[in-house]
mmCIF file of C-alpha atoms in Angstrom:
data_model
loop_
_atom_site.group_PDB
_atom_site.id
_atom_site.type_symbol
_atom_site.label_atom_id
_atom_site.label_comp_id
_atom_site.label_asym_id
_atom_site.label_seq_id
_atom_site.Cartn_x
_atom_site.Cartn_y
_atom_site.Cartn_z
ATOM 1 C CA MET A 1237 227.924 61.793 280.750
ATOM 2 C CA LYS A 1238 225.752 63.696 280.663
ATOM 3 C CA SER A 1239 224.291 62.083 284.652
ATOM 4 C CA PHE A 1240 226.948 65.217 285.118
ATOM 5 C CA ALA A 1241 224.965 67.817 283.433
ATOM 6 C CA HIS A 1242 224.149 68.519 287.028
ATOM 7 C CA PRO A 1243 226.746 70.537 289.129
ATOM 8 C CA LEU A 1244 225.471 69.420 292.232
ATOM 9 C CA ARG A 1245 225.573 65.738 291.238
ATOM 10 C CA LEU A 1246 229.790 66.606 289.662
ATOM 11 C CA ARG A 1247 230.227 67.956 293.461
ATOM 12 C CA LEU A 1248 228.519 64.857 295.571
ATOM 13 C CA TYR A 1249 230.747 62.637 293.010
ATOM 14 C CA GLU A 1250 233.706 64.521 293.558
ATOM 15 C CA LEU A 1251 232.431 64.540 297.740
ATOM 16 C CA LEU A 1252 232.733 60.624 297.372
ATOM 17 C CA GLU A 1253 235.670 60.210 295.728
ATOM 18 C CA GLU A 1254 237.490 62.564 298.566
ATOM 19 C CA LEU A 1255 235.729 61.145 301.773
ATOM 20 C CA GLY A 1256 234.916 57.237 300.366
ATOM 21 C CA PRO A 1257 231.451 55.596 301.625
ATOM 22 C CA SER A 1258 228.829 58.296 302.344
ATOM 23 C CA THR A 1259 225.042 58.870 303.371
ATOM 24 C CA ALA A 1260 223.051 61.432 302.073
ATOM 25 C CA THR A 1261 222.623 63.040 304.760
ATOM 26 C CA GLN A 1262 226.630 63.128 305.110
ATOM 27 C CA LEU A 1263 226.566 65.012 301.754
ATOM 28 C CA ALA A 1264 223.646 67.075 302.223
ATOM 29 C CA ALA A 1265 225.360 68.411 305.166
ATOM 30 C CA ARG A 1266 229.118 69.309 303.268
ATOM 31 C CA VAL A 1267 226.330 70.194 300.319
ATOM 32 C CA ARG A 1268 224.026 72.574 301.711
ATOM 33 C CA GLU A 1269 221.433 70.866 300.456
ATOM 34 C CA ASN A 1270 218.521 68.966 301.962
ATOM 35 C CA THR A 1271 218.499 65.090 301.616
ATOM 36 C CA GLY A 1272 215.450 64.953 298.978
ATOM 37 C CA SER A 1273 217.723 67.096 296.861
ATOM 38 C CA THR A 1274 221.356 64.840 297.005
ATOM 39 C CA SER A 1275 218.653 61.719 298.036
ATOM 40 C CA TYR A 1276 217.677 62.592 293.661
ATOM 41 C CA HIS A 1277 221.104 63.036 292.550
ATOM 42 C CA LEU A 1278 222.673 60.150 294.611
ATOM 43 C CA ARG A 1279 220.189 57.817 292.730
ATOM 44 C CA GLU A 1280 220.452 59.741 289.186
ATOM 45 C CA LEU A 1281 224.021 59.171 289.273
ATOM 46 C CA ALA A 1282 224.127 55.584 290.475
ATOM 47 C CA LYS A 1283 221.057 55.209 287.622
ATOM 48 C CA HIS A 1284 223.501 55.830 284.928
ATOM 49 C CA GLY A 1285 226.816 53.506 286.888
ATOM 50 C CA MET A 1286 229.011 56.560 288.107
ATOM 51 C CA ILE A 1287 228.507 54.914 292.132
ATOM 52 C CA GLU A 1288 226.846 52.335 293.583
ATOM 53 C CA ILE A 1289 225.618 51.566 297.893
ATOM 54 C CA ALA A 1290 228.099 50.290 299.532
ATOM 55 C CA GLU A 1291 226.972 46.721 300.346
ATOM 56 C CA GLY A 1292 227.679 45.740 304.268
ATOM 57 C CA MET A 1293 227.383 49.785 305.067
ATOM 58 C CA GLY A 1294 224.661 51.586 306.922
ATOM 59 C CA ARG A 1295 221.327 50.158 309.383
ATOM 60 C CA GLY A 1296 218.018 49.315 308.126
ATOM 61 C CA LYS A 1297 216.832 51.632 305.090
ATOM 62 C CA GLU A 1298 219.952 53.843 305.695
ATOM 63 C CA LYS A 1299 222.876 53.615 302.597
ATOM 64 C CA TYR A 1300 226.239 54.446 301.699
ATOM 65 C CA TRP A 1301 227.074 55.469 298.316
ATOM 66 C CA ARG A 1302 230.912 54.780 296.882
ATOM 67 C CA ILE A 1303 232.211 55.335 293.433
ATOM 68 C CA THR A 1304 231.754 52.750 291.165
ATOM 69 C CA PRO A 1305 235.074 50.716 291.074
ATOM 70 C CA GLY A 1306 237.608 51.895 287.551
ATOM 71 C CA GLY A 1307 236.613 55.501 287.509
ATOM 72 C CA PHE A 1308 235.705 56.368 284.407
ATOM 73 C CA GLY A 1309 237.281 58.693 281.162
ATOM 74 C CA TYR A 1310 236.019 62.377 279.855
ATOM 75 C CA GLY A 1311 237.077 61.528 276.637
ATOM 76 C CA SER A 1312 237.203 63.904 272.975
ATOM 77 C CA PRO A 1313 234.403 66.036 273.479
ATOM 78 C CA GLU A 1314 234.020 65.627 269.974
ATOM 79 C CA ASP A 1315 234.079 62.405 270.027
ATOM 80 C CA SER A 1316 230.519 61.976 270.676
ATOM 81 C CA GLY A 1317 228.602 63.284 268.094
ATOM 82 C CA ASP A 1318 225.736 64.514 270.403
ATOM 83 C CA PRO A 1319 225.724 68.422 271.062
ATOM 84 C CA GLU A 1320 224.084 68.095 274.079
ATOM 85 C CA ALA A 1321 226.881 65.620 275.512
ATOM 86 C CA LEU A 1322 229.382 67.634 273.759
ATOM 87 C CA GLY A 1323 228.917 70.999 275.772
ATOM 88 C CA VAL A 1324 228.243 68.238 278.661
ATOM 89 C CA ILE A 1325 231.718 68.169 278.374
ATOM 90 C CA ARG A 1326 232.986 71.036 277.784
ATOM 91 C CA VAL A 1327 231.512 71.694 281.056
ATOM 92 C CA LEU A 1328 233.124 69.197 283.092
ATOM 93 C CA LEU A 1329 236.457 69.652 281.162
ATOM 94 C CA GLN A 1330 236.085 72.941 282.415
ATOM 95 C CA ASP A 1331 235.266 71.985 285.880
ATOM 96 C CA LEU A 1332 238.629 68.970 286.078
ATOM 97 C CA VAL A 1333 240.680 72.135 284.748
ATOM 98 C CA ARG A 1334 239.318 73.912 288.264
ATOM 99 C CA GLN A 1335 238.998 70.954 290.444
ATOM 100 C CA ARG A 1336 243.166 70.249 290.190
ATOM 101 C CA GLY A 1337 244.179 73.974 290.599
ATOM 102 C CA ALA A 1338 242.435 73.041 293.420
ATOM 103 C CA GLU A 1339 244.316 70.342 294.604
ATOM 104 C CA LEU A 1340 248.060 72.223 293.503
ATOM 105 C CA GLN A 1341 246.667 75.638 294.933
ATOM 106 C CA ARG A 1342 245.901 72.816 298.690
ATOM 107 C CA TRP A 1343 248.865 71.116 298.015
ATOM 108 C CA LEU A 1344 250.812 74.472 298.253
ATOM 109 C CA ASP A 1345 249.057 75.235 301.326
ATOM 110 C CA GLU A 1346 248.976 71.783 302.997
ATOM 111 C CA GLU A 1347 253.017 71.400 302.205
ATOM 112 C CA PRO A 1348 254.943 72.945 305.009
ATOM 113 C CA HIS A 1349 252.809 71.116 308.108
ATOM 114 C CA THR A 1350 253.107 68.017 305.448
ATOM 115 C CA PRO A 1351 254.901 65.127 306.961
ATOM 116 C CA ARG A 1352 258.371 65.125 305.113
ATOM 117 C CA GLU A 1353 258.441 61.776 304.486
ATOM 118 C CA TRP A 1354 254.724 62.546 302.408
ATOM 119 C CA VAL A 1355 256.508 65.533 300.709
ATOM 120 C CA GLU A 1356 259.877 63.018 299.823
ATOM 121 C CA ALA A 1357 257.161 60.424 298.297
ATOM 122 C CA GLY A 1358 255.510 62.913 296.188
ATOM 123 C CA GLY A 1359 256.674 65.221 292.996
ATOM 124 C CA LEU A 1360 255.175 67.688 290.941
ATOM 125 C CA SER A 1361 256.451 68.235 287.542
ATOM 126 C CA ARG A 1362 256.269 69.107 284.091
ATOM 127 C CA ARG A 1363 258.007 68.142 280.982
ATOM 128 C CA SER A 1364 257.645 69.712 277.398
ATOM 129 C CA LEU A 1365 258.234 66.664 275.115
ATOM 130 C CA TRP A 1366 258.560 66.617 270.803
ATOM 131 C CA LEU A 1367 255.915 63.496 270.196
ATOM 132 C CA THR A 1368 255.229 62.092 267.318
ATOM 133 C CA ARG A 1369 250.943 61.480 267.022
ATOM 134 C CA GLN A 1370 251.918 57.923 267.554
ATOM 135 C CA GLU A 1371 254.961 58.589 270.318
ATOM 136 C CA SER A 1372 251.677 60.458 272.272
ATOM 137 C CA LEU A 1373 249.017 57.639 272.235
ATOM 138 C CA ALA A 1374 251.889 55.029 273.256
ATOM 139 C CA LEU A 1375 252.750 57.083 276.184
ATOM 140 C CA ARG A 1376 249.796 57.773 277.472
ATOM 141 C CA ASP A 1377 249.821 53.751 277.081
ATOM 142 C CA ALA A 1378 251.659 53.248 279.109
ATOM 143 C CA VAL A 1379 251.881 55.744 282.128
ATOM 144 C CA LEU A 1380 247.903 54.522 282.461
ATOM 145 C CA GLU A 1381 249.547 50.931 282.667
ATOM 146 C CA VAL A 1382 251.701 52.305 285.194
ATOM 147 C CA ILE A 1383 248.854 53.322 287.044
ATOM 148 C CA GLU A 1384 246.290 50.548 286.788
ATOM 149 C CA PRO A 1385 247.826 48.312 289.213
ATOM 150 C CA TYR A 1386 247.961 51.084 291.903
ATOM 151 C CA ARG A 1387 244.653 52.249 290.726
ATOM 152 C CA ALA A 1388 242.978 48.544 292.087
ATOM 153 C CA LEU A 1389 245.082 48.114 294.639
ATOM 154 C CA SER A 1390 244.057 50.992 295.831
ATOM 155 C CA GLU A 1391 240.149 50.417 295.867
ATOM 156 C CA ALA A 1392 240.923 46.666 297.278
ATOM 157 C CA ARG A 1393 242.151 48.297 300.153
ATOM 158 C CA GLY A 1394 240.601 51.625 301.006
ATOM 159 C CA ALA A 1395 240.592 54.516 302.324
ATOM 160 C CA ASP A 1396 240.541 52.564 306.211
ATOM 161 C CA HIS A 1397 244.579 51.418 305.944
ATOM 162 C CA PRO A 1398 246.822 52.928 308.955
ATOM 163 C CA ASP A 1399 250.208 53.820 306.566
ATOM 164 C CA SER A 1400 247.655 55.141 303.690
ATOM 165 C CA ALA A 1401 246.681 58.570 303.147
ATOM 166 C CA ARG A 1402 244.924 59.980 299.836
ATOM 167 C CA VAL A 1403 246.790 60.924 297.304
ATOM 168 C CA ILE A 1404 245.810 61.976 293.951
ATOM 169 C CA VAL A 1405 246.912 61.387 290.724
ATOM 170 C CA HIS A 1406 247.369 64.327 288.099
ATOM 171 C CA PHE A 1407 247.884 63.009 284.692
ATOM 172 C CA ASP A 1408 247.263 65.351 281.217
ATOM 173 C CA VAL A 1409 248.398 64.706 277.630
ATOM 174 C CA PHE A 1410 247.806 66.731 274.824
ATOM 175 C CA PRO A 1411 249.324 68.328 271.641
ATOM 176 C CA ALA A 1412 249.870 72.545 272.207
ATOM 177 C CA GLY A 1413 249.816 74.679 269.225
ATOM 178 C CA LEU A 1414 248.605 72.582 266.505
ATOM 179 C CA SER A 1415 244.540 74.389 266.409
ATOM 180 C CA ASP A 1416 243.787 76.835 263.869
ATOM 181 C CA THR A 1417 243.983 79.846 266.663
ATOM 182 C CA ALA A 1418 247.004 78.667 268.864
ATOM 183 C CA GLY A 1419 249.690 82.262 268.195
ATOM 184 C CA GLY A 1420 247.743 83.960 266.824
#
């Protein structure tokens, strides 16, 4: 997680996730940074296994970078035991919430102009359930198990399939109202 300690690295990762394999030069133009800075941060992400060189793309010294297959999870901030890592994870979680809000707003803006068949293939929902801790764990694991084959299919196919579109799946499971400060 410390590889995301710099906000530019997090943004580069997001862009690679959104755009697919890209060069440092292409990404530099998107983030309005120089290519040297972008290259440095891409190498740092690669050093920590977050991204890798997309083999078979580019010519000469030109490198295309891509997200490492399989993705990653944020985990619980308290799991780290390292105060510095805890701070980094908290920043990442705040950015995750920001990114999700931006993605949902983008969908609301795009939906009226999106082909009907794609609108019908999507869906937003929210459920509030009364579950035990074990039931919550089982629910989380079951949904992730359902998503996994589609993640693998997506990675194997890539963005070039003519009938595919980038589909964003948000999934959260968290208890509400259990903290010492909940409810006043």
